[in-house]
PDB file of C-alpha atoms in Angstrom:
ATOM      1  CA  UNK A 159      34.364 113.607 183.275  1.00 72.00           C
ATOM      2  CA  UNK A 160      31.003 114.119 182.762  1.00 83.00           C
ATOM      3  CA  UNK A 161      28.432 114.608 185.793  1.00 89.00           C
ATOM      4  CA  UNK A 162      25.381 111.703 185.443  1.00 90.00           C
ATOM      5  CA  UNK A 163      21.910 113.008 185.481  1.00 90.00           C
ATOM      6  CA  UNK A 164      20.322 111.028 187.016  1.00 91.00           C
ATOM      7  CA  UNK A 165      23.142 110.190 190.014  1.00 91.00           C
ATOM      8  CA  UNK A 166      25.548 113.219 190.019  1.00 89.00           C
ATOM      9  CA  UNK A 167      28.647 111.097 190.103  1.00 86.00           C
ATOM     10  CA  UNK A 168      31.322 111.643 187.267  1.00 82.00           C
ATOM     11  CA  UNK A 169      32.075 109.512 185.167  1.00 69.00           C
ATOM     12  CA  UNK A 170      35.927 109.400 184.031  1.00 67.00           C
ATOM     13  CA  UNK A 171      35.014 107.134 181.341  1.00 64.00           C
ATOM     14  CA  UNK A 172      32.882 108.798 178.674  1.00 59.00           C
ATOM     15  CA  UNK A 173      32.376 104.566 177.351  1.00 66.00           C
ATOM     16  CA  UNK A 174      30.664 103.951 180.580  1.00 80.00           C
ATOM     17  CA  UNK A 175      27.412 105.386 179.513  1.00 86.00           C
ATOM     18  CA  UNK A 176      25.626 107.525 176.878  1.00 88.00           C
ATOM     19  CA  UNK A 177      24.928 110.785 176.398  1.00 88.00           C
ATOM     20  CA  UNK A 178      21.300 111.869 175.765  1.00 87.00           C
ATOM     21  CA  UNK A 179      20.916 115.312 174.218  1.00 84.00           C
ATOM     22  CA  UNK A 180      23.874 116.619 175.638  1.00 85.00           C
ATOM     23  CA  UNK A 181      23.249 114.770 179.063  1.00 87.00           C
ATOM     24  CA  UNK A 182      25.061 112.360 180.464  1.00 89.00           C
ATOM     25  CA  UNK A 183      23.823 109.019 181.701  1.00 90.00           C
ATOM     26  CA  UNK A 184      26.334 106.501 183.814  1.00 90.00           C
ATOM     27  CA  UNK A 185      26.216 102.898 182.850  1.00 90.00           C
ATOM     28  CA  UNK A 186      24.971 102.127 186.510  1.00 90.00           C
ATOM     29  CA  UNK A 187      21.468 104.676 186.074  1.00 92.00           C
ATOM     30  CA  UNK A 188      21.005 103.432 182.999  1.00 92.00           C
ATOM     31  CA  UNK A 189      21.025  99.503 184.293  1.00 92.00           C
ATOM     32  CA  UNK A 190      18.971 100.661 186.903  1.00 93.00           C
ATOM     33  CA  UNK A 191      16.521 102.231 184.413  1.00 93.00           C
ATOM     34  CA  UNK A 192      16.255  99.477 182.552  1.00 93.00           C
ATOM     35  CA  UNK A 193      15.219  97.136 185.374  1.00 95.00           C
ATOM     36  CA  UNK A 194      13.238  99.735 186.614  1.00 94.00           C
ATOM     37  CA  UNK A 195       9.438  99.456 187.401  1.00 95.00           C
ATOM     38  CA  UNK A 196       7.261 102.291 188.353  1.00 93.00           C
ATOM     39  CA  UNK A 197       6.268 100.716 191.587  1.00 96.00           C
ATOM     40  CA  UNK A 198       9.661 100.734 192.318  1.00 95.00           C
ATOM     41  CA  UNK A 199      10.724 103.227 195.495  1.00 94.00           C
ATOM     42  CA  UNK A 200      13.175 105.010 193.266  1.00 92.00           C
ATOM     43  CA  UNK A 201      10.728 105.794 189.914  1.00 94.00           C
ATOM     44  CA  UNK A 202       9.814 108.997 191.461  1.00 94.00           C
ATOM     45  CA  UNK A 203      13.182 110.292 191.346  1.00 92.00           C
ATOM     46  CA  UNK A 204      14.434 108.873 188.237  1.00 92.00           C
ATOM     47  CA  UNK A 205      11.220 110.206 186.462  1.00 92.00           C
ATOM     48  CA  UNK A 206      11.753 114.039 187.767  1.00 91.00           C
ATOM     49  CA  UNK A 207      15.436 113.652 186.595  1.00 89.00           C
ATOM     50  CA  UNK A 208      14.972 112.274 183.263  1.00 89.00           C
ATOM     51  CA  UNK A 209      12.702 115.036 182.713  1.00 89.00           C
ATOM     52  CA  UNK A 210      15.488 117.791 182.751  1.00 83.00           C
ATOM     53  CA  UNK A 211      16.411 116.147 179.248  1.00 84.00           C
ATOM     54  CA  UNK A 212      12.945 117.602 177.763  1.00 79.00           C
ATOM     55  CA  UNK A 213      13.345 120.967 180.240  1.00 77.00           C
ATOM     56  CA  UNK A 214      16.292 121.952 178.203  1.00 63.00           C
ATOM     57  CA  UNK A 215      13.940 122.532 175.399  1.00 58.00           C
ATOM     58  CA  UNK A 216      15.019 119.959 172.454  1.00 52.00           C
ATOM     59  CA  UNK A 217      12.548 117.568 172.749  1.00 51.00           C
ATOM     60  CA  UNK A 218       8.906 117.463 173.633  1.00 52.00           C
ATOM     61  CA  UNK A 219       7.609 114.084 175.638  1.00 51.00           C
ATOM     62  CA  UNK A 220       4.401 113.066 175.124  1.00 53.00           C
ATOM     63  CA  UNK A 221       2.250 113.470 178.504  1.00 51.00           C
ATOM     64  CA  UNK A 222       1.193 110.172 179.140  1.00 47.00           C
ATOM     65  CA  UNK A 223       5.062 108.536 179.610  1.00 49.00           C
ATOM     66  CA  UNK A 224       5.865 111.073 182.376  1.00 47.00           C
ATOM     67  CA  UNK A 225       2.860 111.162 184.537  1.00 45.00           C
TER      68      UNK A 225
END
């Protein structure tokens, strides 16, 4: 399976989650995106390792989502 970006675990079910340019995304990361709120402990974490999807160099985010 697939390693999640956001939580490392595997997924052996490629329907329980998405892939986003190439990386994967378990259904449980991206609930807890979804809910998320960036006074939330966690929104630090999540931000830095959503950000590896624009570090491989596809697509460019625009400054003022990621800060």
């Amino acid at each position: 399976g697939a390693k999640c970006l956001v939580c490392n675990s595997t997924s052996p079910d490629y329907g329980a989650g998405l892939f986003i340019q190439g990386n994967f995304l378990c259904d449980c990361c991206e609930e807890m995106i979804i809910s998320l709120k960036a006074e939330d402990i966690y929104y630090p974490f999540v931000k830095n390792s959503l950000k590896k999807i624009w570090q491989a160099g596809s697509i460019r985010p625009e400054k003022r989502y990621l800060s």
